[in-house]
Each structure stands twice: as structure tokens, then as C-alpha cells.
Short mmCIF file of C-alpha atoms in Angstrom, two decimals:
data_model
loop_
_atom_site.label_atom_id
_atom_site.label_comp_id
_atom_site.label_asym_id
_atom_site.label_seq_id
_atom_site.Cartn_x
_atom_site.Cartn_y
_atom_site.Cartn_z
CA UNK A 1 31.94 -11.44 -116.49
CA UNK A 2 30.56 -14.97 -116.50
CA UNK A 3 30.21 -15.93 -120.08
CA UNK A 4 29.55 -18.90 -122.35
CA UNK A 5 30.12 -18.87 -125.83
CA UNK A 6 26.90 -20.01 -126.83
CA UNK A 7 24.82 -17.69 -124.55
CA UNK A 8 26.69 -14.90 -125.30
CA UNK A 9 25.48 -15.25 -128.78
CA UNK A 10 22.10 -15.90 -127.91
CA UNK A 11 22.26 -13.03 -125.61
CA UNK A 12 24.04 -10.32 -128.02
CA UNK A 13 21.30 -10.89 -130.41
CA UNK A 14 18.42 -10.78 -128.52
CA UNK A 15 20.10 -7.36 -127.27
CA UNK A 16 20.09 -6.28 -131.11
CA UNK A 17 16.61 -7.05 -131.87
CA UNK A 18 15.55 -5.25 -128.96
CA UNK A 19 17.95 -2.31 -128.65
CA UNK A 20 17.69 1.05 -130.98
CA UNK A 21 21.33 2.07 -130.54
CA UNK A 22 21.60 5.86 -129.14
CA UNK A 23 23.81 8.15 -131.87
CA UNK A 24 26.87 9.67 -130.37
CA UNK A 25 25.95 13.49 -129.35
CA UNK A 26 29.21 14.64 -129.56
CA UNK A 27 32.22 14.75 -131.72
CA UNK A 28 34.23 11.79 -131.45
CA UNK A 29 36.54 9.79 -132.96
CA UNK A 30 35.44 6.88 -135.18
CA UNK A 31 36.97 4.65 -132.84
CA UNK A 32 35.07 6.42 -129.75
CA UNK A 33 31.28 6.04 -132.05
CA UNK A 34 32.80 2.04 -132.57
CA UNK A 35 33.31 1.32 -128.54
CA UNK A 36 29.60 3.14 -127.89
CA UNK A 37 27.80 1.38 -130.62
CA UNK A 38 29.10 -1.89 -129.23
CA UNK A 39 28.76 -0.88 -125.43
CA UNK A 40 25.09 -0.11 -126.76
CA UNK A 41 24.23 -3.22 -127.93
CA UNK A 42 24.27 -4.84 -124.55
CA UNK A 43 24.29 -2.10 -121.91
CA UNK A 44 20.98 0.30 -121.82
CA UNK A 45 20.70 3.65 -119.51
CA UNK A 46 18.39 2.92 -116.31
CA UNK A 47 14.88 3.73 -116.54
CA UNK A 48 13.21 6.75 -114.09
CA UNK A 49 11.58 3.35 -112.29
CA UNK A 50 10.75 -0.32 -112.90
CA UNK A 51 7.21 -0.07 -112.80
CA UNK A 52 5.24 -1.71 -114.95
CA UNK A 53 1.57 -2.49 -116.38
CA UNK A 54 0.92 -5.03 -113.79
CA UNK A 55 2.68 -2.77 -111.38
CA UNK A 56 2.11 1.18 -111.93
CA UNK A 57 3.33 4.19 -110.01
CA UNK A 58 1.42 5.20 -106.77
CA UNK A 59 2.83 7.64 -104.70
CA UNK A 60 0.78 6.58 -101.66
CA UNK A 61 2.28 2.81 -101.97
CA UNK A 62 5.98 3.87 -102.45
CA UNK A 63 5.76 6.18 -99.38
CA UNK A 64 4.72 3.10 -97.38
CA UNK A 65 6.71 1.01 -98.78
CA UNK A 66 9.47 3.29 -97.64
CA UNK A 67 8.24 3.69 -94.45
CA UNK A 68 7.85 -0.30 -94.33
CA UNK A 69 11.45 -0.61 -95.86
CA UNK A 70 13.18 1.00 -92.68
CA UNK A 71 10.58 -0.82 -90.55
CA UNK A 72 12.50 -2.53 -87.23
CA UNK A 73 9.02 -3.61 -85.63
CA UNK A 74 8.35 -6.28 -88.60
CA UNK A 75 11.01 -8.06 -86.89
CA UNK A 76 10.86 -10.64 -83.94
CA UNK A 77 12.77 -8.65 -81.71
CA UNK A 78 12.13 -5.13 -83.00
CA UNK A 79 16.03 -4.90 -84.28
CA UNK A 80 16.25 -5.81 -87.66
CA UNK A 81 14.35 -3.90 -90.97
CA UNK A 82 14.97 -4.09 -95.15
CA UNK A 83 17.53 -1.28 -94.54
CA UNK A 84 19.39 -3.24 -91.90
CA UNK A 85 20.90 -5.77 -94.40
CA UNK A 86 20.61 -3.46 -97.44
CA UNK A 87 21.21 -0.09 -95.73
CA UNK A 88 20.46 2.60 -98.52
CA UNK A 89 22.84 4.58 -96.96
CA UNK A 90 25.82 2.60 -97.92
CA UNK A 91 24.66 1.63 -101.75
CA UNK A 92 22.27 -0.98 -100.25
CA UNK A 93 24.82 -3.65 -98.89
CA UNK A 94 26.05 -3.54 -95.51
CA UNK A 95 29.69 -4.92 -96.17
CA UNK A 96 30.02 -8.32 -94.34
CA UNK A 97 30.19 -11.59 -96.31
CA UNK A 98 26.40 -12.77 -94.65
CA UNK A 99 24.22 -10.55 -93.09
CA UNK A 100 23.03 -10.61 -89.47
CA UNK A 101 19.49 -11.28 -88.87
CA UNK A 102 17.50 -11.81 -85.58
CA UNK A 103 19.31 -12.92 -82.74
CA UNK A 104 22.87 -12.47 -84.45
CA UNK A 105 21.70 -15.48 -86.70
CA UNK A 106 24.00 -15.47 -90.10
CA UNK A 107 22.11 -15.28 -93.61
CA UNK A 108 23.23 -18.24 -95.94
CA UNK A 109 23.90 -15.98 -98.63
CA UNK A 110 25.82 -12.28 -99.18
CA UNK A 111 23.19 -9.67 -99.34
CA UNK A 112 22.97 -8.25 -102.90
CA UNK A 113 21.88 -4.57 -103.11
CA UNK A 114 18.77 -3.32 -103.83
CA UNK A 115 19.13 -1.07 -105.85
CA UNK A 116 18.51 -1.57 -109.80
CA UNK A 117 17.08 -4.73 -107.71
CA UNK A 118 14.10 -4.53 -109.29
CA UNK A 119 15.17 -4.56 -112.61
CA UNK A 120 16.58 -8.48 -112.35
CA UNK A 121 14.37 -11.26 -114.04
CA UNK A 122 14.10 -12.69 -111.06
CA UNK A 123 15.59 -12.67 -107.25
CA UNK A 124 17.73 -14.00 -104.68
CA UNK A 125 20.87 -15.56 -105.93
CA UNK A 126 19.36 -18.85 -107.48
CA UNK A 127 16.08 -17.20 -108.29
CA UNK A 128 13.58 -18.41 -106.62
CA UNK A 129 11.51 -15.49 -106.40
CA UNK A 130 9.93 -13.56 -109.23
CA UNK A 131 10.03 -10.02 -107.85
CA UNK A 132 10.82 -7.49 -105.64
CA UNK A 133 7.11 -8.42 -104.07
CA UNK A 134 7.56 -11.98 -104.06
CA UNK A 135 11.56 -11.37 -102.50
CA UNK A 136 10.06 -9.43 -99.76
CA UNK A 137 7.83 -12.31 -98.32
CA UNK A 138 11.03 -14.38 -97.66
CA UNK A 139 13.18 -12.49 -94.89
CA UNK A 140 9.67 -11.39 -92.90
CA UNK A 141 9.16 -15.11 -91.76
CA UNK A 142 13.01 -16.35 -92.06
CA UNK A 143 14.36 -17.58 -88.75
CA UNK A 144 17.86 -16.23 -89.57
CA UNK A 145 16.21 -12.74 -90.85
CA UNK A 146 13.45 -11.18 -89.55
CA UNK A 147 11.71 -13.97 -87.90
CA UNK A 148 8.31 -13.27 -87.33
CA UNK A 149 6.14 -16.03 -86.58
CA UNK A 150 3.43 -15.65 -88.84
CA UNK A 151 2.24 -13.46 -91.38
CA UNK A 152 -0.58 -12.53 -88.84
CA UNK A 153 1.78 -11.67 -86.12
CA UNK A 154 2.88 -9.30 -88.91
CA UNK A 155 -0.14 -7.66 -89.55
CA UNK A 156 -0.88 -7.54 -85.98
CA UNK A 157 1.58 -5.09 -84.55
CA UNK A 158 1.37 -2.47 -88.07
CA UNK A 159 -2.75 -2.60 -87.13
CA UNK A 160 -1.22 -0.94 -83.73
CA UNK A 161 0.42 1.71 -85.07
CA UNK A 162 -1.47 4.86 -85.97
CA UNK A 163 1.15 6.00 -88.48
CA UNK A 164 0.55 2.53 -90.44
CA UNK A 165 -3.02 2.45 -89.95
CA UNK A 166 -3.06 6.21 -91.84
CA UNK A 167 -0.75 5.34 -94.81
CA UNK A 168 -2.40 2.01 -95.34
CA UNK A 169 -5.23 3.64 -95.83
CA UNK A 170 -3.86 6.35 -98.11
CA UNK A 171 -2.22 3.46 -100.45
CA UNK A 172 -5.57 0.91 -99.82
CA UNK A 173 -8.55 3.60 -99.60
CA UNK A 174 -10.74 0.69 -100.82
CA UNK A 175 -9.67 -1.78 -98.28
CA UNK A 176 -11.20 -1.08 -94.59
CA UNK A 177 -7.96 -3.65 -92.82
CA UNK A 178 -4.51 -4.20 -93.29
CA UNK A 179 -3.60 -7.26 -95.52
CA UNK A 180 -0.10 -9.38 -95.71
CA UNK A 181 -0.03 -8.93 -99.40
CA UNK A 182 0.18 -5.51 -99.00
CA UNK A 183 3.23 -5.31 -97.28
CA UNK A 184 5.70 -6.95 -100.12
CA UNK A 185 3.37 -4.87 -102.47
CA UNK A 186 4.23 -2.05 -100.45
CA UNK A 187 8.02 -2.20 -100.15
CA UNK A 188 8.35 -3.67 -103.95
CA UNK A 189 6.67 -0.25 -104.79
CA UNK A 190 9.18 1.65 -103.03
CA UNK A 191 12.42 -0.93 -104.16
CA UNK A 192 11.15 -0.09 -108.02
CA UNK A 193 12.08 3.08 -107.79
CA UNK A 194 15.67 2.46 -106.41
CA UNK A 195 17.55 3.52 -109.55
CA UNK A 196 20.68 5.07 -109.52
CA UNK A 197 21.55 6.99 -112.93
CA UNK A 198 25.42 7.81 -112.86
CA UNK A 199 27.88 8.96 -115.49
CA UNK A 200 27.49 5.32 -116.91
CA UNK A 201 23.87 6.52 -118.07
CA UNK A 202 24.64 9.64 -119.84
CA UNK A 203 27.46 7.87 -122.10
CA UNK A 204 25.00 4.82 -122.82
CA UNK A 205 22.89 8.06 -124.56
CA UNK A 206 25.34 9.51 -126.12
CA UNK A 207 27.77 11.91 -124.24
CA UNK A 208 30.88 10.32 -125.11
CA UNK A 209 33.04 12.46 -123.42
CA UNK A 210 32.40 11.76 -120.00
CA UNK A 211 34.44 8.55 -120.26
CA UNK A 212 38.41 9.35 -119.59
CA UNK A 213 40.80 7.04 -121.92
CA UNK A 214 41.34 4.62 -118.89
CA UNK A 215 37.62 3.99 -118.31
CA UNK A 216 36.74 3.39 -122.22
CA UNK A 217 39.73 1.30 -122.29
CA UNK A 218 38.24 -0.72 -119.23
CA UNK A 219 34.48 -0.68 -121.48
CA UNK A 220 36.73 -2.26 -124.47
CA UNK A 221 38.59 -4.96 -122.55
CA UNK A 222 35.16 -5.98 -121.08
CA UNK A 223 33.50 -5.86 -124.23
CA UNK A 224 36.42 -7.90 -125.74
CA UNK A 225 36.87 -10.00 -123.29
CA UNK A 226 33.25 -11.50 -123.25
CA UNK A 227 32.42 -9.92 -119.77
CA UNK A 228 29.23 -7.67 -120.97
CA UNK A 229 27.19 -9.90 -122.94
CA UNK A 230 26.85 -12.12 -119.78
CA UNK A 231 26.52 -8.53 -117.67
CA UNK A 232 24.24 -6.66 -119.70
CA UNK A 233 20.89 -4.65 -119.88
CA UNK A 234 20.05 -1.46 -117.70
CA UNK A 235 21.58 -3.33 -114.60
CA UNK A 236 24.59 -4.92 -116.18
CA UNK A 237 23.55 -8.09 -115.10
CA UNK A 238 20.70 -10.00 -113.93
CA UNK A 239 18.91 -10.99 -117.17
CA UNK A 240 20.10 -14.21 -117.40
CA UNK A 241 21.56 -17.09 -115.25
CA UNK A 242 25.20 -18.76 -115.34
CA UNK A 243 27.34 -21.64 -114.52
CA UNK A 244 30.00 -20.20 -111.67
CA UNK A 245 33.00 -21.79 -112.53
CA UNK A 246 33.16 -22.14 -116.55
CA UNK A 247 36.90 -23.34 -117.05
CA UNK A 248 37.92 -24.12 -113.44
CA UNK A 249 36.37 -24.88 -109.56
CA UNK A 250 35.80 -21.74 -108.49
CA UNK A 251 36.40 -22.53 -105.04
CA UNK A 252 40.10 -23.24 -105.48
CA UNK A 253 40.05 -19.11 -106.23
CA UNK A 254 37.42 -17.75 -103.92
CA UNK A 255 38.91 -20.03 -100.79
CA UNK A 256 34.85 -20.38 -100.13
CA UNK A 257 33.88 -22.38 -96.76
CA UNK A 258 31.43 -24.34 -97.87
CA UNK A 259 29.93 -25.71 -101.72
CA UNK A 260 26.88 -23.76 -102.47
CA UNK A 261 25.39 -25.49 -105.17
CA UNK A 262 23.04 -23.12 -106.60
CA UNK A 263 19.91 -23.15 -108.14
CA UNK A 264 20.23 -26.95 -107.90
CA UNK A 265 18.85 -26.79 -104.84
CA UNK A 266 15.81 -25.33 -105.91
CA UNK A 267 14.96 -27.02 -109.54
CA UNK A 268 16.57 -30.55 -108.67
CA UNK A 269 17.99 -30.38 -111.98
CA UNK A 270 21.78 -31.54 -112.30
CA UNK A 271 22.30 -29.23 -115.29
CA UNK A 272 21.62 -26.24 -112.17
CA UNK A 273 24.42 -27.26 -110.29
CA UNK A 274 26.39 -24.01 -109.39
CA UNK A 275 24.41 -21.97 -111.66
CA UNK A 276 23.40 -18.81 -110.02
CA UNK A 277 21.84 -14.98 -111.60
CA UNK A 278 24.43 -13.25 -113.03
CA UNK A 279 25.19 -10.14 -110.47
CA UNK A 280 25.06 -7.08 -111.30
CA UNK A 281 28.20 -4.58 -112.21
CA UNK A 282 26.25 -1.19 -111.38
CA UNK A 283 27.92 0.43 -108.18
CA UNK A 284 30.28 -2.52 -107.80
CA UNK A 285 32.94 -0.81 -106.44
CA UNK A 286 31.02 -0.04 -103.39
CA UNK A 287 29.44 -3.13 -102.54
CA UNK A 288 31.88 -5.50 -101.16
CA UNK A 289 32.62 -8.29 -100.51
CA UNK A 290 32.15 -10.05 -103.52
CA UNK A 291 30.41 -13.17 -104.92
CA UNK A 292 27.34 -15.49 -103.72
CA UNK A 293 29.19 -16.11 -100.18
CA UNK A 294 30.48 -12.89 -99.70
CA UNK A 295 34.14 -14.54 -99.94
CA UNK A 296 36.45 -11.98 -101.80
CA UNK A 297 37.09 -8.76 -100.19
CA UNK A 298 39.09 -6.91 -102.98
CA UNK A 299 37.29 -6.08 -105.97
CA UNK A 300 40.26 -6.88 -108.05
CA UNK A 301 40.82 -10.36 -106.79
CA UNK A 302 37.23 -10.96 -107.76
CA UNK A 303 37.93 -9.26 -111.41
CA UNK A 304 40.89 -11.83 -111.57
CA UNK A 305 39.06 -14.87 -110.70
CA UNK A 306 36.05 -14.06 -113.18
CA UNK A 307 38.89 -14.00 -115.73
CA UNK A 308 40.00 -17.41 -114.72
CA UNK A 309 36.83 -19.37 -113.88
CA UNK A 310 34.50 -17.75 -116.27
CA UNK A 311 36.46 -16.49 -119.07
CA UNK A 312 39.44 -19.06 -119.22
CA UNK A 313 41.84 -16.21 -119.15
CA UNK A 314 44.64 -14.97 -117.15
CA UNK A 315 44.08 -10.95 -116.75
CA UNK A 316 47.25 -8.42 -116.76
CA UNK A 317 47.39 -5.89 -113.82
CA UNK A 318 46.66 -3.56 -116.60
CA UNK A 319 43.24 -5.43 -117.58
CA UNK A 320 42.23 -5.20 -113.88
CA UNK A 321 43.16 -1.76 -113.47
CA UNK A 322 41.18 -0.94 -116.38
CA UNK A 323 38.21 -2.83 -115.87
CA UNK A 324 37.73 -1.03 -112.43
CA UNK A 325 38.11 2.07 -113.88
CA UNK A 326 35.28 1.35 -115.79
CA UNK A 327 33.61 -0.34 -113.64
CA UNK A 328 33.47 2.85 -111.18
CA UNK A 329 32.00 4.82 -113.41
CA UNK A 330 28.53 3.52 -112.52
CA UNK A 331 29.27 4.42 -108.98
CA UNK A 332 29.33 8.10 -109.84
CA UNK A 333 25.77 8.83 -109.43
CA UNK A 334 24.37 11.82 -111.37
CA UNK A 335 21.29 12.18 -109.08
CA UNK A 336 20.69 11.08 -105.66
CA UNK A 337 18.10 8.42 -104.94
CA UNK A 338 15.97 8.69 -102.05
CA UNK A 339 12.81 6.31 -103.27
CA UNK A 340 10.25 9.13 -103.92
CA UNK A 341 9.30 11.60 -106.71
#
């Protein structure tokens, strides 16, 4: 829900140049074809994957990049893997405000899920990493994640595992020795097919009935409120970056320990200061706690404060009940996601 005036017109038409808007294919009321042909205009359904030209599908690489992804001996001690701060099992967050890495060592930052991950326009929370590939490089040699000491160390103990040595050479059949780079390739592979269509998706193309009246009232008070332009696209969020704290200090809401400024600290540039990638909504009512620090617990105390610091507006315990009505509806998966075809 964070929003600016100005980007949110920017944003809504870029969205309409870009967007055919899916007909209604059911009967409806006018005012039901209305709510969907706005909803449409920023929110799309989720694509089968997020590969791309520069990145296409290869079964081989996705099944060991999965293999990778729940991968313990990548880790200094042999405890911690991808799944152990975004556990798959548990819609890819693990429910603590910062994740434990090696050594009980605390993250800096909550762990967003990865799922939809891969369909951000960038990662991390400020950014500073352009893909799922790039993301993966980080945690491997972080001493509060995974702590290896080097990427040859890394290379090193796969090259003694049989199993590794076999699927390597099913996704590199060209390549006669495991590489670093093939690693993040590897798990990026398998984190680009981490989609997970829900009801959400099948009223984005055109089954308006699957909505109850409480959820497309939540859809309307979003839309009306200026919370989707800012969340918006396939993932309801990550396409663009924000400001936290529009209209007031958001720490005076959030109770936050410490002043995380953002992607200042990576650009240097004043005008970053507490600007961070806009979240994503999708499966937001299971991945708690909430925010860059992890410091709301109650998904509507963090619907409340995005009223106040980013919208400038004082929601009704009828707006937040509807909101998260809505909001759950991307949580109800239509199809379960297990990384392969």
C-alpha cells in the first residue's frame, strides 16, 4: 500500500499501455465488470514460470537447483540451506522477524519469501541484486548466513558428492567440472518456477464469481485507497521502489529497534533514504511478521500503519477487515507448487 501520487500515475499508465484487460466470463453486475476492469489494470494473473530469453526452461537445471535449494552442506557447518530461511513448506518464510544463519548469527533483514520471488525487478529489500541468480551468491559467503569461506570451498565439497557430480552433469553435459556460477544459475532455475496461482488468478481472467462481497469490497477499498498501483503486476508488488514512511516516521508505528535506512546505503544517494522494493501482497496472510525488520506481528496492525505512513489515512476496522479478506484470497492456492513440471 505504499503510494505516491505522482508514481501512482506514472505507474497506472504504464500498466495501461502494457495490459490487454481480460473480459469478464461470467454474468455480472456492471458494477462487478467496473471493480475487474480496474483490478485489471494493475494486477495481472501469474505466469506458469519466470523464465525468460536470457533464462529458458531446463528441466535438468531446475531439478538441481532444487536439489541445491534444500542443500545443508553449502553451509559452514552443514546446518543451514535456501529452505532453512525460506522453508517452502511454510509459504517460503520461516516466521521470525530475522532469520538464523550459521552459528545462531541473526540476518539484518526479515526474510521475504521466495515465491513469485522471481518475478521482482530486482532483490533483497533495497535491491541490490538483479535476480534470483545474482540473490543467490549473497547468503553462500555471508557470515551471518551460510558462511562458507570461499566460493571454492563451495565447489569443493558438491565435487564430493556423487549425487551432485551426476546432476551437474545432466544440467552442464558440455562442461567436464563443476563451476560457482552454476550454482545461483542452478537454484534461480528452480526459484523461477516458484509460482503460486490461487483464486486471485482465476478472477484477474475473468471468473468473477469466485470473489465473495467481503473480498471484492476489500479489492475496491485497495483500489480506492491508492494501495494497488504501488502493489501491482503478477506479484502485487515488487515492480517499483518506495519511500517507507510517506506522511509520518514510520518507526513511531512499527516500534522498530533500530533505523534501517534503505537503499541509501547502497546508492549513497540522500533521495534513497528509507526507500526500499515495494513487498509483495501475494500469500500475505501467511508470511508474518511484517515489514523490512520483521517488526509487526499482526497483519492488521501492519494494514493500519500502511494507511497512516503511506497513505495519510486513518483506516476503519471495517477497511482492515476488508482488505484482509481480500488480501487472503491469494493465499488460496489453486495448484500446489513443488518447483518441477
Amino acid at each position: 500500500m505504499k503510494y505516491s501520487i505522482i508514481v501512482v500515475l506514472l505507474v497506472g499508465l504504464s500498466c495501461q499501455q502494457e495490459k490487454t484487460v481480460l473480459e469478464p466470463k461470467t454474468q455480472v453486475s456492471n458494477a462487478d465488470k467496473v471493480l475487474h476492469e480496474m483490478a485489471t489494470t494493475y494486477l495481472f494473473p501469474l505466469p506458469e514460470n519466470a523464465m525468460d530469453e536470457a533464462h529458458p526452461y531446463r528441466a535438468a537445471l531446475v531439478n538441481l537447483g532444487k536439489e541445491l535449494y534444500y542443500e545443508k552442506v553449502i553451509s559452514k557447518d552443514k546446518s543451514v540451506s535456501c529452505n532453512t530461511c525460506h522453508p517452502l513448506e511454510s509459504y517460503g518464510v520461516n516466521d521470525t522477524p530475522l532469520s538464523k544463519g550459521v552459528g545462531g548469527h541473526l540476518g539484518d533483514r526479515n526474510s521475504p519469501t521466495t515465491y513469485n520471488a522471481a518475478l521482482h525487478l530486482a532483490q533483497f529489500w533495497d535491491g541490490r541484486a538483479k535476480d534470483v541468480e545474482a540473490q543467490v551468491e549473497g547468503p553462500l559467503l555471508n557470515p551471518k548466513e551460510m558462511a562458507m569461506s570461499s566460493k571454492a570451498e563451495v565447489v569443493h565439497r558438491l565435487q564430493q558428492m556423487p549425487k551432485y557430480l551426476a546432476l551437474f552433469a545432466q544440467a552442464y553435459p558440455h562442461e567436464k567440472t563443476i563451476k560457482y556460477p552454476q550454482i545461483a544459475q542452478a537454484i534461480g532455475a528452480f526459484e523461477r518456477t516458484l509460482m503460486t496461482p490461487s483464486r486471485l488468478d482465476e478472477y484477474l481472467e475473468g471468473h468473477l464469481d469466485v470473489l465473495s462481497e467481503k473480498e471484492k469490497q476489500g479489492l475496491k477499498k485497495m483500489l480506492d485507497f491508492g494501495c494497488i498501483p504501488c502493489h501491482s503486476g503478477a506479484a502485487m508488488g515488487g515492480a517499483l521502489y518506495q519511500k517507507f514512511g510517506l506522511f509520518d516516521n514510520y518507526q513511531r508505528f512499527t516500534k522498530s529497534n533500530k533505523h534501517d535506512v534503505g537503499k541509501l546505503a547502497i546508492t549513497q544517494e540522500e533521495s534513497d533514504r528509507d526507500v526500499f522494493k515495494v513487498p509483495s501482497l501475494r500469500n500475505i496472510t501467511k508470511t508474518a511478521p511484517y515489514f523490512h525488520d520483521g517488526s509487526v506481528k499482526k497483519l492488521e496492525d501492519a494494514v493500519r500503519i500502511m494507511g497512516n505512513v503511506q497513505l495519510g489515512r486513518a483506516l476503519t476496522e471495517q477497511d482492515v477487515e476488508d482488505i484482509i479478506a481480500f488480501l487472503a484470497v491469494s493465499a488460496d492456492w489453486t495448484k500446489k507448487t513443488d518447483g518441477t513440471k
